[in-house]
Short mmCIF file of C-alpha atoms in Angstrom, two decimals:
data_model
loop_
_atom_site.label_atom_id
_atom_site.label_comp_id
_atom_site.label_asym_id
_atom_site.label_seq_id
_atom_site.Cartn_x
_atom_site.Cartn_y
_atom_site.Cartn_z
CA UNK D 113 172.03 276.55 26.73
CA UNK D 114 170.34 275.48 23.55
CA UNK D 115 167.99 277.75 21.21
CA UNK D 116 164.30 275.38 22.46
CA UNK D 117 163.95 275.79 18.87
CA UNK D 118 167.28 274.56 17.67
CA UNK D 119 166.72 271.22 15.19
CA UNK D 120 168.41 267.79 15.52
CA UNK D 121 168.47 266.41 12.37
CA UNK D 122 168.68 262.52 11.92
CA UNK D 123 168.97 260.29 9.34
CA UNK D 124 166.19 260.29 6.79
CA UNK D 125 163.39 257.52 7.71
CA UNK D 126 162.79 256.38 4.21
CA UNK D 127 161.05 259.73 2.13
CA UNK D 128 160.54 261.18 5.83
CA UNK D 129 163.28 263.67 7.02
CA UNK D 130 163.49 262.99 11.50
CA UNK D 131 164.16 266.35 13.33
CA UNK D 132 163.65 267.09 16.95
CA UNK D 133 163.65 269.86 19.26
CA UNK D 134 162.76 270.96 22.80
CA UNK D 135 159.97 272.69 21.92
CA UNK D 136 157.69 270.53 23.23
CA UNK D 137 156.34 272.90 26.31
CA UNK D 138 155.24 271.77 29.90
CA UNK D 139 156.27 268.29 29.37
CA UNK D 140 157.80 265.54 31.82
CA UNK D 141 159.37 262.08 32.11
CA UNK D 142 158.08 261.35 35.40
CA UNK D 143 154.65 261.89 35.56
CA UNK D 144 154.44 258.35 37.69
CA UNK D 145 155.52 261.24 40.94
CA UNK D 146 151.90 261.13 41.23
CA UNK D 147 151.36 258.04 42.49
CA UNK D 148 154.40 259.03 45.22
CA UNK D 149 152.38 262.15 45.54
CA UNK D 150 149.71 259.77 46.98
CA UNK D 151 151.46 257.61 48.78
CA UNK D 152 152.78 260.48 50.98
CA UNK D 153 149.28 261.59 51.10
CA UNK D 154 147.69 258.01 52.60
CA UNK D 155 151.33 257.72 54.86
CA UNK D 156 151.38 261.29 55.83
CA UNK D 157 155.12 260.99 56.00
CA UNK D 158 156.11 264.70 54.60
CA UNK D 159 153.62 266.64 56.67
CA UNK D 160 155.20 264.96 59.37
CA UNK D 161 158.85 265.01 58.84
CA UNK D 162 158.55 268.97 58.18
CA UNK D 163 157.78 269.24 61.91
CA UNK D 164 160.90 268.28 62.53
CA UNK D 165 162.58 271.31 61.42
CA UNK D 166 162.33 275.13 63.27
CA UNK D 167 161.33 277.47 60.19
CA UNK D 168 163.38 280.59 61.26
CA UNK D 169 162.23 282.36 58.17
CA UNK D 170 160.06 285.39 57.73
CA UNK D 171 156.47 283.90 56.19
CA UNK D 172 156.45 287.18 54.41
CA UNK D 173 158.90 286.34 51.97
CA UNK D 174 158.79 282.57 51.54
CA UNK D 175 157.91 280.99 48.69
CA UNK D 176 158.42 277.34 49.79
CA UNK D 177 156.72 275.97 52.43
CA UNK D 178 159.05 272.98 54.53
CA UNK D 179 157.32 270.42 53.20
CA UNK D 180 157.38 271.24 49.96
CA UNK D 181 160.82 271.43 49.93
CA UNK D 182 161.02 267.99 51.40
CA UNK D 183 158.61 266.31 48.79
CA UNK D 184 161.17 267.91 46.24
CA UNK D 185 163.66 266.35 47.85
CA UNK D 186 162.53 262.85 48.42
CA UNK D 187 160.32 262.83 45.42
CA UNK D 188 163.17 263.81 43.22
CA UNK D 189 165.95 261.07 44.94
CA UNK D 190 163.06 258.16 44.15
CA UNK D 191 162.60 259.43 40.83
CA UNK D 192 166.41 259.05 40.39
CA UNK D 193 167.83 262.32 41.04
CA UNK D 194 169.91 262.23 43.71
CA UNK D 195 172.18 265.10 42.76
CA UNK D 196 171.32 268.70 44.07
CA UNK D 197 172.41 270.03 41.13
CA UNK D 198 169.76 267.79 39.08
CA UNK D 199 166.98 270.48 40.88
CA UNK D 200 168.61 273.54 38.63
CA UNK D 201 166.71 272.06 35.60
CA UNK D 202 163.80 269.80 37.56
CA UNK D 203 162.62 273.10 39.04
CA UNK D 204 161.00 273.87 35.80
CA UNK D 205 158.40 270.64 35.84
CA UNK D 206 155.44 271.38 36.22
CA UNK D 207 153.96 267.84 36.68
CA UNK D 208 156.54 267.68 39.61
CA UNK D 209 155.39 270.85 41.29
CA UNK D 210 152.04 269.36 41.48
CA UNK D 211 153.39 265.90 42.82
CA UNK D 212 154.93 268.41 45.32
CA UNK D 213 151.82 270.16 46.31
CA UNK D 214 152.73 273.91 44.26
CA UNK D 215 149.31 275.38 44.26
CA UNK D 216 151.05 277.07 41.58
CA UNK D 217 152.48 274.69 39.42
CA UNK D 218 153.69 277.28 36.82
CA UNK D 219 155.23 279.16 39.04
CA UNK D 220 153.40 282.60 37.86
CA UNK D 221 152.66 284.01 41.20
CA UNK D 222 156.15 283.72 43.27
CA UNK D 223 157.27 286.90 44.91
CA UNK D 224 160.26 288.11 42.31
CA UNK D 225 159.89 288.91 39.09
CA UNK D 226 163.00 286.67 38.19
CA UNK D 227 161.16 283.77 39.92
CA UNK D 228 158.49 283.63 38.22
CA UNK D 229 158.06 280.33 35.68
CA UNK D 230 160.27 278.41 38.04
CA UNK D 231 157.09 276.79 40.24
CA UNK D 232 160.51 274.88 42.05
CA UNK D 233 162.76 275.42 44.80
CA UNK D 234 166.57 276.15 43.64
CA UNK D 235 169.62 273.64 44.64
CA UNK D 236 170.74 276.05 47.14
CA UNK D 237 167.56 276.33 49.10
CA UNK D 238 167.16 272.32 49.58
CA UNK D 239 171.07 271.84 50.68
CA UNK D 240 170.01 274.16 53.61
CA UNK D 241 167.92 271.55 54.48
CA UNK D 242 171.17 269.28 54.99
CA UNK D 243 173.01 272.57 56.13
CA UNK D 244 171.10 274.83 58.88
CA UNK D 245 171.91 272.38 61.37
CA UNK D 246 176.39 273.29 60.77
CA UNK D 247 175.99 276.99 59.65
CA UNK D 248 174.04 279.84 61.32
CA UNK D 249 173.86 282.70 58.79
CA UNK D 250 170.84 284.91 57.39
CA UNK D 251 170.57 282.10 54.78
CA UNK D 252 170.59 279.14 56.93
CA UNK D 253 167.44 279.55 58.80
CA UNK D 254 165.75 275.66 58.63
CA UNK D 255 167.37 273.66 60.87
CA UNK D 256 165.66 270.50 62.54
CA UNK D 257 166.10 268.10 65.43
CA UNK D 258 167.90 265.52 64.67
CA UNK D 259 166.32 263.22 67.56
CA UNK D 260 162.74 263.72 66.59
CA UNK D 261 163.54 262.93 62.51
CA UNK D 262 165.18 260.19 63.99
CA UNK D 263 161.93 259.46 65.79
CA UNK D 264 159.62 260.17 62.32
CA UNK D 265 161.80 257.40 60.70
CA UNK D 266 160.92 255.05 63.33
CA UNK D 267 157.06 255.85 63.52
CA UNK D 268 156.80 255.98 59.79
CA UNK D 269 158.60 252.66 59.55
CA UNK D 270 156.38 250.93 62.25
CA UNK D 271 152.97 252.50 60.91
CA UNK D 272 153.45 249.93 57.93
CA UNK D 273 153.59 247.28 60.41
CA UNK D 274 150.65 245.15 60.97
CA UNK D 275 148.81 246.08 64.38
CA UNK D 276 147.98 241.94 64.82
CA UNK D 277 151.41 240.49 64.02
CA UNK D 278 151.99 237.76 66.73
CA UNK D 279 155.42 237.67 65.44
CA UNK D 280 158.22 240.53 64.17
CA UNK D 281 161.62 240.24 63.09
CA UNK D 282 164.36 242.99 63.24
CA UNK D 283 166.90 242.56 61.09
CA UNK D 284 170.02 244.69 62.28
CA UNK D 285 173.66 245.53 59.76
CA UNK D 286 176.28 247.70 59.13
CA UNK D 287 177.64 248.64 55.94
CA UNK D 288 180.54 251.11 54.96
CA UNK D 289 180.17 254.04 53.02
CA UNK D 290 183.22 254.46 51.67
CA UNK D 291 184.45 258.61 51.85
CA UNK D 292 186.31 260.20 49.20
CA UNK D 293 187.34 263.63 50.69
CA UNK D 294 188.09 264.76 54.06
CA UNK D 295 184.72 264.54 55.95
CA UNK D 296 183.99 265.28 59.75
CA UNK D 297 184.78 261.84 61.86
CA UNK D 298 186.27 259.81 58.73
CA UNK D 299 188.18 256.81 60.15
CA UNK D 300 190.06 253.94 58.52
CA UNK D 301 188.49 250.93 58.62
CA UNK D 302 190.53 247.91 58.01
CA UNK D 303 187.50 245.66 57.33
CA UNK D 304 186.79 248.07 54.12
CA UNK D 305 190.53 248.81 53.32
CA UNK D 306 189.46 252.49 53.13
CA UNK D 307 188.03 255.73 54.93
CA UNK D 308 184.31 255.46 55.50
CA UNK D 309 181.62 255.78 57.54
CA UNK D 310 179.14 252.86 59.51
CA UNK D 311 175.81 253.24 59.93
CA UNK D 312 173.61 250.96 61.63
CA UNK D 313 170.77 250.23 60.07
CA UNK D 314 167.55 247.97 61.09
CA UNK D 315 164.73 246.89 59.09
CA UNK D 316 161.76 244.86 59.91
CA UNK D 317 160.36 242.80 56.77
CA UNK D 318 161.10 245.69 53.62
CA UNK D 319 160.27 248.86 55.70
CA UNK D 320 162.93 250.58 57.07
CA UNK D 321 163.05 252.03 61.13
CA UNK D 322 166.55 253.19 61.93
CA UNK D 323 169.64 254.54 59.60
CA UNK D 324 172.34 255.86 62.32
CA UNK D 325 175.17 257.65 60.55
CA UNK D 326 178.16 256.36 62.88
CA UNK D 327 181.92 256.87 62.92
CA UNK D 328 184.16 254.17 61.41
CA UNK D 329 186.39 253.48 64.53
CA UNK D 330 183.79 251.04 66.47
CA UNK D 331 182.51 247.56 65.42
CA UNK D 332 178.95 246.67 64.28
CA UNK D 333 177.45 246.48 67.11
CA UNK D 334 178.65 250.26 68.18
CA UNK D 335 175.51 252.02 69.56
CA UNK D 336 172.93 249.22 68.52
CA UNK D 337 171.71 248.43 72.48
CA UNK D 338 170.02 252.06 72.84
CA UNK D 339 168.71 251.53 69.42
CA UNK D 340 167.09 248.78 69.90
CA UNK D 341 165.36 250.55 72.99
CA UNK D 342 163.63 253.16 70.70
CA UNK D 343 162.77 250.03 67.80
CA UNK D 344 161.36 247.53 70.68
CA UNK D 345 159.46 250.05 72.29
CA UNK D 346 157.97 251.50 68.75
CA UNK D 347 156.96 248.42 68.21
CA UNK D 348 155.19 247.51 71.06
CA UNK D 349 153.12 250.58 71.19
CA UNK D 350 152.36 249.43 67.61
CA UNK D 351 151.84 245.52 67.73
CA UNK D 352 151.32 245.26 71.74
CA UNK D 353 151.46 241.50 72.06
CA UNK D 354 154.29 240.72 68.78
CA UNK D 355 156.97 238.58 70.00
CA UNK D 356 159.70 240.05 69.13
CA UNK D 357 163.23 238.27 67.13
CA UNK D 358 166.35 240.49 66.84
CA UNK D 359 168.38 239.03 64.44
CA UNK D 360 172.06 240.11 63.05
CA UNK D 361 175.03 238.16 61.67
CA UNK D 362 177.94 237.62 63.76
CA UNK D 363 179.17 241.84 64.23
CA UNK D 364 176.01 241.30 66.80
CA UNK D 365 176.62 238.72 68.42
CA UNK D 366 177.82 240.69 71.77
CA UNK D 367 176.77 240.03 75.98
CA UNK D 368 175.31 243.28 76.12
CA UNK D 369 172.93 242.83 73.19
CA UNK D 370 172.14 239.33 74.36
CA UNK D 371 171.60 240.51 77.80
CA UNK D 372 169.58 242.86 77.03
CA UNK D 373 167.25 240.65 74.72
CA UNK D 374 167.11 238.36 77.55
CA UNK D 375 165.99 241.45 80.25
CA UNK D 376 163.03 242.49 77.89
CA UNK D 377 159.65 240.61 77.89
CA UNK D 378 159.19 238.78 74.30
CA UNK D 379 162.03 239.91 72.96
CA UNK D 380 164.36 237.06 71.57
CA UNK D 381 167.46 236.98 69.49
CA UNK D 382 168.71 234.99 66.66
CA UNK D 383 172.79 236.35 65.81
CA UNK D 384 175.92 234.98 64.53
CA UNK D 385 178.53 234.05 66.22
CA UNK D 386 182.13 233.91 65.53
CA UNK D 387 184.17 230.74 65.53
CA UNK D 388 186.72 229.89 67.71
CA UNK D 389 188.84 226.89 68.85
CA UNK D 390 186.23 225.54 71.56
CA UNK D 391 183.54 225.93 68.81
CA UNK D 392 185.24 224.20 66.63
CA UNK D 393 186.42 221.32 68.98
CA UNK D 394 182.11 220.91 69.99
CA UNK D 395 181.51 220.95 66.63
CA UNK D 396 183.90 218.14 65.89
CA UNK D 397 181.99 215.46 65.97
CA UNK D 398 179.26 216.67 63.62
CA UNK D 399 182.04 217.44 61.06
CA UNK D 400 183.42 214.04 61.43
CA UNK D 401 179.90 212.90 60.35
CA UNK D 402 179.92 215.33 57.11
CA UNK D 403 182.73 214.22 56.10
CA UNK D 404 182.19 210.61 55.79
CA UNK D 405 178.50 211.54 54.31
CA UNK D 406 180.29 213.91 51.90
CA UNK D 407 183.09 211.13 50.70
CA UNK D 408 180.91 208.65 50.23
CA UNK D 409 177.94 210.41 48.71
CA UNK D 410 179.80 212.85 46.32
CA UNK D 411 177.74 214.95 46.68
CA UNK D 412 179.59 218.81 46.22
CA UNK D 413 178.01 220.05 49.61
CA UNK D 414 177.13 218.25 52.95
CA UNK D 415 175.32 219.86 56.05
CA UNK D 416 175.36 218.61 59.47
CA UNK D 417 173.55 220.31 62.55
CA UNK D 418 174.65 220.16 66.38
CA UNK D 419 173.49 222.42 69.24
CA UNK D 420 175.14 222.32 72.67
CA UNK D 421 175.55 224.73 75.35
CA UNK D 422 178.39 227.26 75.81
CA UNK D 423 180.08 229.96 77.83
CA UNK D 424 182.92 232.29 77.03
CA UNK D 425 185.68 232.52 79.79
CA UNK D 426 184.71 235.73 81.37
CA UNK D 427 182.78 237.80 78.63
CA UNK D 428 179.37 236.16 78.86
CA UNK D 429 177.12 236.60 81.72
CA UNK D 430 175.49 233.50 81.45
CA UNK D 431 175.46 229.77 79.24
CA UNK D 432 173.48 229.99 75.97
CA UNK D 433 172.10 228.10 73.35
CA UNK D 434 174.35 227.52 70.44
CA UNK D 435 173.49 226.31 66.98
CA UNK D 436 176.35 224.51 64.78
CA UNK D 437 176.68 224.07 61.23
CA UNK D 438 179.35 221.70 59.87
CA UNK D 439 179.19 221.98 56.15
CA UNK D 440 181.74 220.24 53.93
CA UNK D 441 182.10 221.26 50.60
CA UNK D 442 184.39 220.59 47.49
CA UNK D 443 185.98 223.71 48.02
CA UNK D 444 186.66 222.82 51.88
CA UNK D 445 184.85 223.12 55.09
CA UNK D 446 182.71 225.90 56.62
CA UNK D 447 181.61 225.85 59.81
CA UNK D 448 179.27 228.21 61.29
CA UNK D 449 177.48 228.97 64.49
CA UNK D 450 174.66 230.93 66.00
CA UNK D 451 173.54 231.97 69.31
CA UNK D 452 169.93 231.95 70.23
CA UNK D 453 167.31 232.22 72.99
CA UNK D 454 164.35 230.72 71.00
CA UNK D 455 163.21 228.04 73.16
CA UNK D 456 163.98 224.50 70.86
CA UNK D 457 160.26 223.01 71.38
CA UNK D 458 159.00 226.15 69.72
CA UNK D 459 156.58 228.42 71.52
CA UNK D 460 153.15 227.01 72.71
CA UNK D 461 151.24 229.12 70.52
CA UNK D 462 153.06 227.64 67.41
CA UNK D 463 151.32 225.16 64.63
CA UNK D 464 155.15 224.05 64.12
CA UNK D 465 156.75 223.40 67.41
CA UNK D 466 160.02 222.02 65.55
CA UNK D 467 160.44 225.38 63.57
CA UNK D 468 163.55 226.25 65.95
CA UNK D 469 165.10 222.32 65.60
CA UNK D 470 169.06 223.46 64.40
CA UNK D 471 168.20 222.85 61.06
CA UNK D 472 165.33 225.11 60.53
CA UNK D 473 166.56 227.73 62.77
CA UNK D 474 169.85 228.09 60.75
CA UNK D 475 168.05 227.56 57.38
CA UNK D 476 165.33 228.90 57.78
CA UNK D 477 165.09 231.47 60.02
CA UNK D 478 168.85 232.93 60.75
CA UNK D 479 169.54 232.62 56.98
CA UNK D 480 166.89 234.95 55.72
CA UNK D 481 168.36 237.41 56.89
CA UNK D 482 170.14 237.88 53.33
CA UNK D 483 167.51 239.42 52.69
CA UNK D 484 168.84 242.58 54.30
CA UNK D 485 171.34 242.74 52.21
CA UNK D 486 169.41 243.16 48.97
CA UNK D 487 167.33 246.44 50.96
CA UNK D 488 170.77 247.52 51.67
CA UNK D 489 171.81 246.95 47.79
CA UNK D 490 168.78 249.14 46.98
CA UNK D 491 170.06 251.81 49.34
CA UNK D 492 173.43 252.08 47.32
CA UNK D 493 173.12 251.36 44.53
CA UNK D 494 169.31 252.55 43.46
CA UNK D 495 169.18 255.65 45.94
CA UNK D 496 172.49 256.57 46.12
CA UNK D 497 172.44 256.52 50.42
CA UNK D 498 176.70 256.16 50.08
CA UNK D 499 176.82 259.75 48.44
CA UNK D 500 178.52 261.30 51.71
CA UNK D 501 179.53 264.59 49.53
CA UNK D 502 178.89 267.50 52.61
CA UNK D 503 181.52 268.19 54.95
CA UNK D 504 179.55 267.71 57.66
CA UNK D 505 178.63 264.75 59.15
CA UNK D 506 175.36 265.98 60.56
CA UNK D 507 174.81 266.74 56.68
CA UNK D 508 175.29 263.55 56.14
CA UNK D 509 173.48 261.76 58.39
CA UNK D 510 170.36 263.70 57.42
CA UNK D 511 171.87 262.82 53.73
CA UNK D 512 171.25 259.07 54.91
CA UNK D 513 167.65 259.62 56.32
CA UNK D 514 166.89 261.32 52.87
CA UNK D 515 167.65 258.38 50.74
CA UNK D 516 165.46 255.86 53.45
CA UNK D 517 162.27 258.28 53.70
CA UNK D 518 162.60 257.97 49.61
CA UNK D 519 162.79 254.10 49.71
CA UNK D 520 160.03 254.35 52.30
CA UNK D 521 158.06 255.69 49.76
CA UNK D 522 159.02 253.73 46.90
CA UNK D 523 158.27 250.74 49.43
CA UNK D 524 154.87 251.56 50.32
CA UNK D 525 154.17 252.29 46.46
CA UNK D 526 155.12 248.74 45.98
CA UNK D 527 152.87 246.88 49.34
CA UNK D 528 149.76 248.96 48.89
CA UNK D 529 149.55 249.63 45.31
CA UNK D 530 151.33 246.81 43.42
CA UNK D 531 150.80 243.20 45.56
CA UNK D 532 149.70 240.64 43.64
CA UNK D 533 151.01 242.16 40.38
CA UNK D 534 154.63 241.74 38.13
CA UNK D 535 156.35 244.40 40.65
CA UNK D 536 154.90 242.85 43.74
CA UNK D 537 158.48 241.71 43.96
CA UNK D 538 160.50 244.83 42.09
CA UNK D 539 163.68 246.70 43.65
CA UNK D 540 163.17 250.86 43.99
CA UNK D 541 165.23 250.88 40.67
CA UNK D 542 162.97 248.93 38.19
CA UNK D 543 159.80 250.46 40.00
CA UNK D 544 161.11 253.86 39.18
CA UNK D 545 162.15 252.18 35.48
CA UNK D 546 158.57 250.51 34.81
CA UNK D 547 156.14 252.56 36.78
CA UNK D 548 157.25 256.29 37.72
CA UNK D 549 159.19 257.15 34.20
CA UNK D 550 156.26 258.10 31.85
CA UNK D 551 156.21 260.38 29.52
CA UNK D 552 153.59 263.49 30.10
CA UNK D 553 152.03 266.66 29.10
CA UNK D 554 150.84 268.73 31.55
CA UNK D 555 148.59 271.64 31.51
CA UNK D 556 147.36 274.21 33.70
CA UNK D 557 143.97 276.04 33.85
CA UNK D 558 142.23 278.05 36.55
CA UNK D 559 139.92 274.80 37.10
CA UNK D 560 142.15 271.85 36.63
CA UNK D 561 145.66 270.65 36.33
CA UNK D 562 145.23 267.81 33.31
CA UNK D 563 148.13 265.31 32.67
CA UNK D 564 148.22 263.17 29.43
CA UNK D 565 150.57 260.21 29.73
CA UNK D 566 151.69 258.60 26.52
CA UNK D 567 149.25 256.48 25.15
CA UNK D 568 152.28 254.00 24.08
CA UNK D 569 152.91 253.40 27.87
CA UNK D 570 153.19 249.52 27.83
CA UNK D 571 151.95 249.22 31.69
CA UNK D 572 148.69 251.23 31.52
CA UNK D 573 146.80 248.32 33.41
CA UNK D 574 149.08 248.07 36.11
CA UNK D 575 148.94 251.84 37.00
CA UNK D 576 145.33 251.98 36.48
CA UNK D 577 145.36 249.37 39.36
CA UNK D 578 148.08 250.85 41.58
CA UNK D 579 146.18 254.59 41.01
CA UNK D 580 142.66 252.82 42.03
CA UNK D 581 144.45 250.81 45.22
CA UNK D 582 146.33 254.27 46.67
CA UNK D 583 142.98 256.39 46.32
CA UNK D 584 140.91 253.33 48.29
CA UNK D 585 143.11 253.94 51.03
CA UNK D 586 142.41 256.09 54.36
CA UNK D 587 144.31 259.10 55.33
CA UNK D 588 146.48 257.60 58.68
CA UNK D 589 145.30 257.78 61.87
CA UNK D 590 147.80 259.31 64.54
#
């Protein structure tokens, strides 16, 4: 470890020698983990999440309460530390033992002598989190419930929801997460060309409601009917008279999910469906028609739009509406379908009774579902919810509701403090970038903890209005 003394000499700037050092004190990069300090205050997601777990340990001797631990943990994977190990050295800021609610933010009153200056919990005591559940030892003493933090996801997720909303639509996906080691339940999934796991995840709007940690030897829609019994009935204790719109591409697109959408009051569905020859043949004629349009227009793509009724032999219960796109491009053709229960007149509450025509449906309302993918993009590649490193896959499930309680966060930093503004619209990665990484020193005194950001922070404004917008705000209400 380096002298905090020890120069770093750079190359003269002009008649100025430049040297640096770490001897700048109690300073941090991240004093924006107050405004997530805040957020978790006004969404009271921590204080809930830690009664998910069974504290076996004596009170005697701890020095961390449960949700403490957790804010280190989902604080520090927003902030961009993802990595246990990345807590060894992060225990020592101060500025983030305050977003974490240390009462002690120096760390000058813990228990042990050898403690003391670390305000922080160590690496070792946050992977019990992940590990209590696999190991039962005199170390491993918090485990939790994995049904009821399944449950906290879901009522966190729906409390951001608006209680009015005539109308809510749940996006469902899988995605791989590709394993590099010999994990508990890997499988080979030819889809991926690799070992992984495939959760099943659902999101309504930007906020987040289920991430289920499933084996790779089942298809998409694996597990996704009881899910969607938990999500529904969420919501409707929520938003009591929402219609509700399941929608999901074609890995969906299954009897029993469509039977069951059909056996629940409001609830519709909007999936893919996979082609086949009898698709194909009722589609004909609407291809026919692109491509004539598409030769003698030049233009490089041409849409056409059919619906019709249709049946499998024997897997389907019952006919259903069917949605056809014949698309002709330069490359070649592409036709795709969806299946649907949304009535075609529209509902008789609606200002637009033609916004389920074929056209709109497909363009409008089945293909926004893209949007998914970008949450899902955020997941990997800004949160790091692949990183499948325990043993364990228990470890890593609760890995997986880590990384979405963080984006939770990072979400409800960006609705409540930040609409209207340049990040109205920003992934968890650039808020992090723009908004949580400033520069701070912190200091401590027996009547205040006082945090000077750099004064060459260019977005000063915007947290000004973010810090004023989060403090407005309400403690929630059950």
């Amino acid at each position: 470890m380096l002298a905090a003394n020890q120069p770093f000499l750079f190359d003269d700037l002009g008649p100025r020698k430049v040297q640096a050092d770490f001897s700048g004190g109690t300073l941090s990069s991240d004093a924006g983990a107050l405004l997530l300090r805040q957020v978790d205050a006004n969404l009271g997601l921590c204080v809930e999440l830690a009664h998910c777990f069974y504290d076996q340990r004596n009170p005697l001797w701890v020095d961390h309460l449960v949700e403490e631990i957790l804010r280190q943990r989902l604080f520090g994977t927003a902030l961009g530390y993802e990595d246990l190990n990345d807590h060894q050295r992060l225990r020592l800021d101060p500025l983030l033992a305050v977003a974490c609610g240390k009462t002690d933010p120096l760390g000058e009153q813990r228990l042990f002598p050898q403690h003391r200056g670390i305000a922080l919990a160590s690496p070792s005591t946050l992977n019990r989190l992940e590990l209590s559940n696999n190991k039962e030892t005199r170390c491993h003493k918090l485990p939790h419930d994995p049904a009821k933090v399944e449950a906290c996801l879901l009522k966190m997720g729906v409390r951001c929801l608006p209680k009015h909303a005539k109308e809510i639509v749940v996006d469902l996906d899988a995605m791989g997460h590709r394993l590099h080691g010999f994990q508990e339940g890997r499988h080979f999934n030819a889809y991926y060309d690799d070992y992984c796991y495939l959760p099943l995840y659902a999101f309504v709007g930007d906020f987040p409601l289920w991430a289920q940690l499933r084996t790779a030897d089942h298809g998409a829609d694996y597990a996704a009917v009881p899910a969607l019994e938990k999500i529904v009935a969420a919501i409707r204790k929520r938003c009591r008279r929402a219609r509700i719109i399941v929608r999901g591409d074609s890995g969906f697109g299954r009897e029993e999910i469509m039977a069951w959408c059909e056996g629940q009051p409001g609830v519709y569905y909007c999936l893919g469906l996979a082609k086949n020859s009898v698709l194909i043949d009722k589609l004909g004629p609407a291809l026919a028609q692109a491509r004539a349009r598409h030769c003698l227009s030049g233009a490089s793509s041409v849409r056409e739009f059919t619906e019709f009724e249709y049946r499998t032999h024997d897997s389907w219960s019952r006919s259903r509406r069917v949605i056809g796109k014949a698309e002709v491009m330069n490359a070649g053709e592409n036709p795709r379908f969806v299946v649907t229960n949304l009535p075609a007149k529209g509902f008789k509450d609606d200002k637009d009774r033609s916004r389920f025509s074929p056209a709109r449906l497909y363009e409008e309302l089945y293909c926004a579902r893209g949007e998914m993918e970008n949450m899902l993009k955020q997941q990997v590649l800004d949160l790091h919810a692949d990183r499948m490193s325990t043993h364990y896959q228990a470890s890593n499930q609760f890995r997986l509701w880590e990384a979405m309680f963080a984006y939770l966060l990072l979400e409800r930093l960006r609705t409540q403090g930040l609409s209207g503004t340049e990040l109205e619209r920003a992934t968890a990665g650039s808020l992090r970038l723009k908004l949580l990484k400033i520069a701070a020193q912190v200091r401590v005194s027996v009547r205040r903890v006082y945090v000077q950001m750099s004064s060459a922070f260019p977005l000063q404004a915007l947290f000004g209005l973010c810090h004023r917008r989060l403090m407005r705000l309400s403690a929630p209400a059950g």
